[in-house]
Structure formats: structure tokens, C-alpha cells
mmCIF file of C-alpha atoms in Angstrom:
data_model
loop_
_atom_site.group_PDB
_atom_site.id
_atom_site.type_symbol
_atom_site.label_atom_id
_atom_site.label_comp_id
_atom_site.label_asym_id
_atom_site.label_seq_id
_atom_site.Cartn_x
_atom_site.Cartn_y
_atom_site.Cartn_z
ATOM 1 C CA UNK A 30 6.114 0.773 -18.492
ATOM 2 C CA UNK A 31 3.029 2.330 -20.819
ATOM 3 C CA UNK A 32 -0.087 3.017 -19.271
ATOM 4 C CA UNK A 33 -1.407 0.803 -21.320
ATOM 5 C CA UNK A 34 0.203 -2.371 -20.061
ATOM 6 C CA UNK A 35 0.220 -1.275 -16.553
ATOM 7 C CA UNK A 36 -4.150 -1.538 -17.463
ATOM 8 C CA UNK A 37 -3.714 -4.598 -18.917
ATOM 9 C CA UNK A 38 -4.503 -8.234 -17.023
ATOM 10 C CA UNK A 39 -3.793 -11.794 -18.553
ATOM 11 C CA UNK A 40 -6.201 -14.566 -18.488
ATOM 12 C CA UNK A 41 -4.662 -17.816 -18.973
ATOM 13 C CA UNK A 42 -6.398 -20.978 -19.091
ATOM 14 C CA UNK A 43 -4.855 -24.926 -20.195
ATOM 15 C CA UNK A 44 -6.535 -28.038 -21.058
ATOM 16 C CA UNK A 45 -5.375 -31.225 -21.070
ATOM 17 C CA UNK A 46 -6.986 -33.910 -23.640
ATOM 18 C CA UNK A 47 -7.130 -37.865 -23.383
ATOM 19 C CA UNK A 48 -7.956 -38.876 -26.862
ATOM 20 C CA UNK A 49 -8.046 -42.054 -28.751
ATOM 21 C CA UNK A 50 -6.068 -42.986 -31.603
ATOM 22 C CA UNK A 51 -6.517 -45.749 -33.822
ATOM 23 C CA UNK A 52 -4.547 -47.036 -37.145
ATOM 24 C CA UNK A 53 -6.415 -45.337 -40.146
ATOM 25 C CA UNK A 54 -6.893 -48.921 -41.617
ATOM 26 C CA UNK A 55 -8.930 -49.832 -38.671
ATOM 27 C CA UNK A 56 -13.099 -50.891 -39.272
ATOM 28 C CA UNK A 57 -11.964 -53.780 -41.656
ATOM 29 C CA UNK A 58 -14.356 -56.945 -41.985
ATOM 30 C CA UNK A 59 -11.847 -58.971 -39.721
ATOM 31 C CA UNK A 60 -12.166 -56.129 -37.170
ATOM 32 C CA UNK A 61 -15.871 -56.296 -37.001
ATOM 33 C CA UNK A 62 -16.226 -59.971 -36.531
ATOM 34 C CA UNK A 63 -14.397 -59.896 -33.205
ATOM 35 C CA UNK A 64 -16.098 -59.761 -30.023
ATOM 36 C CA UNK A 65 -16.567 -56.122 -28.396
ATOM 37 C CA UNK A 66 -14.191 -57.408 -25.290
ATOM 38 C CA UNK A 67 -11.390 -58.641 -28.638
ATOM 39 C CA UNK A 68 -11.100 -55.648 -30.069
ATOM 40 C CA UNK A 69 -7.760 -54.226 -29.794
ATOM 41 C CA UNK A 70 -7.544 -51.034 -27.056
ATOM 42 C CA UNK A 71 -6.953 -47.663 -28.605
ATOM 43 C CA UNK A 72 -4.040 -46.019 -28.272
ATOM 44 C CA UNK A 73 -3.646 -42.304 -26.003
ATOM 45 C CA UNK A 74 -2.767 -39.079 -26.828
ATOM 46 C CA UNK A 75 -2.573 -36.660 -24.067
ATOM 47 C CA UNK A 76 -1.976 -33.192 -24.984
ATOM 48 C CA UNK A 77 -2.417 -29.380 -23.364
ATOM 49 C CA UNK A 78 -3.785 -26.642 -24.994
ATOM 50 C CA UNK A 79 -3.655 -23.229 -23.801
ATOM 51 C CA UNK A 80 -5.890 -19.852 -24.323
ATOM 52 C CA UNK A 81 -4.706 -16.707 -23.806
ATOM 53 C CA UNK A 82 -7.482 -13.446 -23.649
ATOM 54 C CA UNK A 83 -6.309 -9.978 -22.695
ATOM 55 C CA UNK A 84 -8.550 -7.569 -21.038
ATOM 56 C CA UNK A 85 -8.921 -4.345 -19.272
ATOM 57 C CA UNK A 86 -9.228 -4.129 -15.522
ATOM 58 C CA UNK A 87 -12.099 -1.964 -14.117
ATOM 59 C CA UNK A 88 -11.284 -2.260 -10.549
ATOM 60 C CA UNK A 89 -8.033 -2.423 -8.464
ATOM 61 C CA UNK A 90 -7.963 -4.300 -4.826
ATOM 62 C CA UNK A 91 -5.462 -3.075 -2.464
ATOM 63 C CA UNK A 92 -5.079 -4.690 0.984
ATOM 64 C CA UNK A 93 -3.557 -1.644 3.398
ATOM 65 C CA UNK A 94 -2.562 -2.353 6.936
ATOM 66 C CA UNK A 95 -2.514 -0.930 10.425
ATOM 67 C CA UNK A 96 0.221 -1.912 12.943
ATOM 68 C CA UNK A 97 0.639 -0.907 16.386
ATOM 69 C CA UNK A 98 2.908 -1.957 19.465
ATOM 70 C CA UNK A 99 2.581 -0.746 22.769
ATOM 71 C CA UNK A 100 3.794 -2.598 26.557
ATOM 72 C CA UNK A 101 -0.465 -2.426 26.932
ATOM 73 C CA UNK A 102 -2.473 -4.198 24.503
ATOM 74 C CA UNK A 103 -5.713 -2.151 25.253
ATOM 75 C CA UNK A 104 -3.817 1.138 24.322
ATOM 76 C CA UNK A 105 -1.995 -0.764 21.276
ATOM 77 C CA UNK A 106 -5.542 -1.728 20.112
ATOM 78 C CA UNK A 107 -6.639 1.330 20.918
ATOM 79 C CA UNK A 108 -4.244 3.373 18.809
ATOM 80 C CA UNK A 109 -5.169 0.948 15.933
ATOM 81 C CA UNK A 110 -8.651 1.396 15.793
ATOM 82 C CA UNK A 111 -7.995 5.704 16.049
ATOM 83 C CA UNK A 112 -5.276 5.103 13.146
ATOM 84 C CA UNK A 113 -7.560 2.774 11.428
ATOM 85 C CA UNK A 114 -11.112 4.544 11.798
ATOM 86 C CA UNK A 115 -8.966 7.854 10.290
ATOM 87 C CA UNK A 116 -7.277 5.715 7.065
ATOM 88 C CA UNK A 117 -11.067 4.388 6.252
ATOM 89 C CA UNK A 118 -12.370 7.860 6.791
ATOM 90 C CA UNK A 119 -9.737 9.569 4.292
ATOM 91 C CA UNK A 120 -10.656 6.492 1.455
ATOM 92 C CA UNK A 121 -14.349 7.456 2.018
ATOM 93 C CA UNK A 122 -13.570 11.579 0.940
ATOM 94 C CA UNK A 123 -12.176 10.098 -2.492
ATOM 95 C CA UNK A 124 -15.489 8.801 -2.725
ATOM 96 C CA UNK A 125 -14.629 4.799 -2.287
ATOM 97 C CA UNK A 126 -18.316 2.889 -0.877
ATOM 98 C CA UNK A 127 -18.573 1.459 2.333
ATOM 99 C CA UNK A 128 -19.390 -1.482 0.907
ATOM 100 C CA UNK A 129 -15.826 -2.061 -0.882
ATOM 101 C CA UNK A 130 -13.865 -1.107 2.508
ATOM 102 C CA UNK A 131 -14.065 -4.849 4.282
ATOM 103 C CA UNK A 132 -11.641 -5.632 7.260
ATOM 104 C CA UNK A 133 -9.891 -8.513 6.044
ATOM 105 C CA UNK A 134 -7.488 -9.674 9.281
ATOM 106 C CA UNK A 135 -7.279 -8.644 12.490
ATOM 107 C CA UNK A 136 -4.713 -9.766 15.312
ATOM 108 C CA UNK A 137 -3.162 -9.293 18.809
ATOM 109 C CA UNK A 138 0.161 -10.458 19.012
ATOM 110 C CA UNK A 139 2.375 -10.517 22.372
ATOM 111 C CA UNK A 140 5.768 -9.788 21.706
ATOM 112 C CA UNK A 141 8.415 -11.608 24.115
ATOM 113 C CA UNK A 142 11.973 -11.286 25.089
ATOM 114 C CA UNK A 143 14.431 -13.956 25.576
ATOM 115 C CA UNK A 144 15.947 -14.030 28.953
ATOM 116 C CA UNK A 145 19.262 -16.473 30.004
ATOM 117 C CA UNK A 146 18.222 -19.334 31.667
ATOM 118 C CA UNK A 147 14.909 -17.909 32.751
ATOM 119 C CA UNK A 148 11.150 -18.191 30.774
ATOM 120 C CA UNK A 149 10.932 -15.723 27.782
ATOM 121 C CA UNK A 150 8.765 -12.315 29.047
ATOM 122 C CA UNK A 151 5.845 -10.395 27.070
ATOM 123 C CA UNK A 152 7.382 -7.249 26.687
ATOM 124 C CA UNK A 153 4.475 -5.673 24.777
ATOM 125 C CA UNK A 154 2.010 -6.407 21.692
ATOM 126 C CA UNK A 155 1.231 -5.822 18.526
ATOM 127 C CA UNK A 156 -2.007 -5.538 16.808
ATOM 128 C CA UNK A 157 -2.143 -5.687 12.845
ATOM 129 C CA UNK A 158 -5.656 -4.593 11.398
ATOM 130 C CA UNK A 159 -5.650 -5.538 7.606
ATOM 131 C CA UNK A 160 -8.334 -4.067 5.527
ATOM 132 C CA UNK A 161 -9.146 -4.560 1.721
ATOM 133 C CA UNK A 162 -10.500 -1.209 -0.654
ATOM 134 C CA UNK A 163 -12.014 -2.314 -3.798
ATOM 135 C CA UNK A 164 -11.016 1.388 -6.275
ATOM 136 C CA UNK A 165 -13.449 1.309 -9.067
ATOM 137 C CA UNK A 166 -12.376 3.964 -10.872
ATOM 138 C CA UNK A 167 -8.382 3.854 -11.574
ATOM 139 C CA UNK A 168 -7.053 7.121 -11.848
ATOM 140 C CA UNK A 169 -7.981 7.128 -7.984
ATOM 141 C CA UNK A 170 -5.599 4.321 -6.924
ATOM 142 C CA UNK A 171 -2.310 5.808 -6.269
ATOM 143 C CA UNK A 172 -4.796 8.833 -4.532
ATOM 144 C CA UNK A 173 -6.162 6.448 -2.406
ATOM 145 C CA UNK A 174 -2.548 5.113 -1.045
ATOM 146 C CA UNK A 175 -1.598 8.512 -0.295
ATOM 147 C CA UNK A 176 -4.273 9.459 1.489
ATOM 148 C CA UNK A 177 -4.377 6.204 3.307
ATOM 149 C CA UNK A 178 -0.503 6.557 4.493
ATOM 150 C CA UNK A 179 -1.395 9.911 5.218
ATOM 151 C CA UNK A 180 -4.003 8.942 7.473
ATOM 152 C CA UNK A 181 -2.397 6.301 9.768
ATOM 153 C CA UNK A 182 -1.867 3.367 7.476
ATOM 154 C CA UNK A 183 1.751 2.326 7.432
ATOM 155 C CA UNK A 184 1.751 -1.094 5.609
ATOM 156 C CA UNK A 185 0.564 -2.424 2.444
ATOM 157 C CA UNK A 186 -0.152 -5.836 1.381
ATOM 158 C CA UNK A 187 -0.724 -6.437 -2.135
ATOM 159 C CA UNK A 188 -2.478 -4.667 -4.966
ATOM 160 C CA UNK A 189 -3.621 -6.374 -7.860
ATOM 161 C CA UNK A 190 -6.035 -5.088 -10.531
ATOM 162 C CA UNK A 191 -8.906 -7.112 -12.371
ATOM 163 C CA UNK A 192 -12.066 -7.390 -13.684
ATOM 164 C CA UNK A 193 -15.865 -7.492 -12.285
ATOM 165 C CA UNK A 194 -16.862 -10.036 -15.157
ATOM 166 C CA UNK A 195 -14.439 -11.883 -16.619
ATOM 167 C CA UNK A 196 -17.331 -14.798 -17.908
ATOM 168 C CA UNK A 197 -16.717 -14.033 -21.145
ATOM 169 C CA UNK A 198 -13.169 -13.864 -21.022
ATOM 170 C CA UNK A 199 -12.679 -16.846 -19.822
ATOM 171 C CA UNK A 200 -15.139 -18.715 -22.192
ATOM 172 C CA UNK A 201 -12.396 -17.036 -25.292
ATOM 173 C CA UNK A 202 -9.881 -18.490 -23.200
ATOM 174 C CA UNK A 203 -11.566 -21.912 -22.944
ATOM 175 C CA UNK A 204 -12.481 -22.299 -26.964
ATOM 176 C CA UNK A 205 -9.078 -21.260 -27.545
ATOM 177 C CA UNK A 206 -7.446 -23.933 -25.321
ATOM 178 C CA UNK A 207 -9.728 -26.472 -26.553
ATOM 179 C CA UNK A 208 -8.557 -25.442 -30.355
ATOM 180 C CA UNK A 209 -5.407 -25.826 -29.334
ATOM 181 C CA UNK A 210 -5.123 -28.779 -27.729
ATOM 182 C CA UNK A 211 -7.005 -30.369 -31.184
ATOM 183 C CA UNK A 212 -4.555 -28.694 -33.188
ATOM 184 C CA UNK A 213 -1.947 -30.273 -31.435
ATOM 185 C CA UNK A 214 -3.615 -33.473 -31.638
ATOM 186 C CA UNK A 215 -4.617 -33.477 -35.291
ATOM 187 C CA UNK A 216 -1.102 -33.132 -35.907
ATOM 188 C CA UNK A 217 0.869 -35.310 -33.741
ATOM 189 C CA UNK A 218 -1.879 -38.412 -34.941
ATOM 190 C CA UNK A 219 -1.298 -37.570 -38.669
ATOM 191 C CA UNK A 220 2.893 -37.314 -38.098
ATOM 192 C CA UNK A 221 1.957 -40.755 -36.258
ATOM 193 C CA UNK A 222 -0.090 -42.601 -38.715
ATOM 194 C CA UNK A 223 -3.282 -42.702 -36.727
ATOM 195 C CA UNK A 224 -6.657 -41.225 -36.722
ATOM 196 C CA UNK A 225 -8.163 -39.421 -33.506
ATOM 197 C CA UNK A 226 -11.725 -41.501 -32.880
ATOM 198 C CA UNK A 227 -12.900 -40.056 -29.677
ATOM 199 C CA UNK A 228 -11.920 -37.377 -26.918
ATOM 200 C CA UNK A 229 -11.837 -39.403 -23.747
ATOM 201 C CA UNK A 230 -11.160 -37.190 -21.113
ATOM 202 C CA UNK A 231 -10.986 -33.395 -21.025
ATOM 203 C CA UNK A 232 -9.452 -31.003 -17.984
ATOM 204 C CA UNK A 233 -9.565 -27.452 -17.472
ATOM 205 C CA UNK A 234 -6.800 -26.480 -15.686
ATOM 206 C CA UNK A 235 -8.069 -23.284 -14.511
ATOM 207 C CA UNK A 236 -7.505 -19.714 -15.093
ATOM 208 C CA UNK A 237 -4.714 -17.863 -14.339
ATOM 209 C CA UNK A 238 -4.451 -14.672 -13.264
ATOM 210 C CA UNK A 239 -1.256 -12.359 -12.944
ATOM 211 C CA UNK A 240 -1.354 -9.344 -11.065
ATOM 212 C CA UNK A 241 0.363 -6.608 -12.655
ATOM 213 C CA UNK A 242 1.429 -4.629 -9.368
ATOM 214 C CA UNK A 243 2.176 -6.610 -6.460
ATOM 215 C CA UNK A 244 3.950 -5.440 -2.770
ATOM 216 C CA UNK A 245 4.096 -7.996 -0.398
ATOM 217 C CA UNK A 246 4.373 -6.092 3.367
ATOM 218 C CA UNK A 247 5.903 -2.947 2.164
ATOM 219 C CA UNK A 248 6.629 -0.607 4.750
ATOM 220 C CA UNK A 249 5.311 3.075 3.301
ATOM 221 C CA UNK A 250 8.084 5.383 2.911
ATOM 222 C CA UNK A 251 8.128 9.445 2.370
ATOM 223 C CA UNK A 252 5.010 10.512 2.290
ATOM 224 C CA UNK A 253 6.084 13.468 0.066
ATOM 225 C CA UNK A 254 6.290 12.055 -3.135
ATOM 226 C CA UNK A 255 2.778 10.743 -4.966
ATOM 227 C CA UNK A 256 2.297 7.087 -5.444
#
């Protein structure tokens, strides 16, 4: 893969239309002398339209875990937070802000043993502290990884890159769905016989965004190689 479509992110978005069709020889006299409640009901046309805008990321969000098990759960927790306290320090030295290290989960999970014919025992616990780093600058992200498996961090969640602002993105993506979905339209009344006389209903069907690396739970391996 390039390094330019590992910096790349997609921005879908679709949009369904409800429009009404009429017959082109529709508006006669004998039309307009009928009641408003007589008038025949205009046909439907549904159709989807889709935009598509690529962009650059500017920022990468990586979700890195802690895990710990130990018979005690104070010393499990314990060993956490030391483990934990070191991985945030290390991101800090690669100069990552305070405010983009946020703890996103934390748990204490008994583990227990099943015993024949007798109650299952806790046999220890686990404690999982799950913490999300917001890397602005991307050249740091695999440096960040390292030095957060280096420091005590042995799982990692997802990482997925995208974009502070994407307003403006999204509004290309929008006009483009809506042109297509009239394109569509246009040409499926003509093919038809009809004539499109109002949009009735319109639905954005939100954006979409893929994320170009994603590892769900991955257990770091050697630490010798760079990520």
C-alpha cells in the first residue's frame, strides 16, 4: 500500500428522493376544471444518490489498553494504574497533549473456575484500563505504539485516522448525492414518459466513514521490530 492511500479517508454520503411524476400531457383544460380532491394522484419515484469526497486525515485516534490479572484485585489494579501511569507518561515525551490522552473504559472483572458439582470460585481478576490518544501529527503514530507497548501497554483496540473538520467535506458529498439522485431521476421519468413536478421527500442517509487501519483487541507482539 502507497503512503498516499494509507493518508487517505472516504466520505460517503446517500440520499434517497420521493419525487412526483406526472404524464407530460398533464395541465389540460379538462384537468383544471376538476376539483383539487379529483385530481388524479401523482405517481413516485424513489431513487438514491450517492457523493463520494476524498480527503486527507490530520489526526489518527488509537484506543491502547492495559490488562492485568492477579488472585488480589487491589494489587491487579494496582499494577494497572503503575503500567498505565508509565504508557501515558512515554505518549507525553513524543509530545502528545494531555488533553488528547482521555481514559475511555475502565473495569474489574473476577475471573471464576468451574468446579464439579460445587458453585464456580473467583480465582482472581482482571482489570482492563482502555485509554484513547488523539496523534496530531502522523509521522508520530507508529512512534507512539512503540513507545506505548514499550511502556506497559499490551493491547490495542482500534486505530482509525480522520479529520478535525470535515464540514465542508461533507457539504461536496451532500451536493453530489443530491445531483445524483436528480440525475437518476431525470432519466428514469424521461425513459418513462413522465415529467418530475415536485421533490416530495428527501433523506440523508448519513456519512460514512471507513477507517483505513483497524485492529480489533490485538495482543502486541515483539517489541523489536517498529510499528
Amino acid at each position: 500500500m502507497t503512503r498516499k492511500q494509507k493518508t487517505r479517508a472516504l466520505l460517503t454520503t446517500s440520499l434517497i428522493c420521493l419525487l412526483a411524476c406526472g404524464q407530460e400531457t398533464r395541465g389540460t383544460a379538462q384537468d383544471a376544471a376538476l376539483p383539487d380532491n379529483r385530481l388524479p394522484a401523482p405517481h413516485r419515484l424513489t431513487v438514491t444518490g450517492q457523493g463520494e469526497v476524498r480527503i486527507k486525515p490530520d489526526k489518527a485516534d488509537i484506543t491502547l489498553g492495559v490488562v492485568t490479572e492477579n488472585r488480589s484485585s487491589q494489587q491487579a489494579a494496582r499494577a494497572n494504574a503503575d503500567a498505565s501511569q508509565k504508557m501515558q507518561a512515554a505518549i507525553r515525551q513524543l509530545g502528545v497533549a494531555d488533553a488528547d490522552i482521555q481514559t475511555a473504559n475502565y473495569s474489574v472483572q473476577p475471573q471464576t473456575e468451574e468446579r464439579p458439582n460445587r458453585p464456580s470460585a473467583i480465582v482472581g481478576y482482571r482489570v482492563y484500563n482502555q485509554v484513547r490518544v488523539t496523534v496530531r501529527d502522523l509521522n508520530k503514530v507508529g512512534s507512539v505504539i512503540d513507545a506505548a507497548s514499550e511502556a506497559g501497554s499490551n493491547t490495542i483496540e482500534s486505530i482509525g485516522f480522520g479529520r478535525e473538520n470535515s464540514d465542508e467535506a461533507e457539504n461536496e458529498a451532500l451536493e453530489k448525492a443530491v445531483a445524483d439522485a436528480r440525475r437518476k431521476a431525470d432519466h428514469m421519468a424521461k425513459a418513462a414518459g413522465v415529467a418530475i413536478v415536485a421533490i416530495l421527500e428527501m433523506n440523508e442517509g448519513g456519512g460514512y466513514r471507513p477507517q483505513p487501519m483497524m485492529l480489533a483487541r490485538a495482543k502486541f507482539a515483539d517489541a523489536g521490530a517498529s510499528t
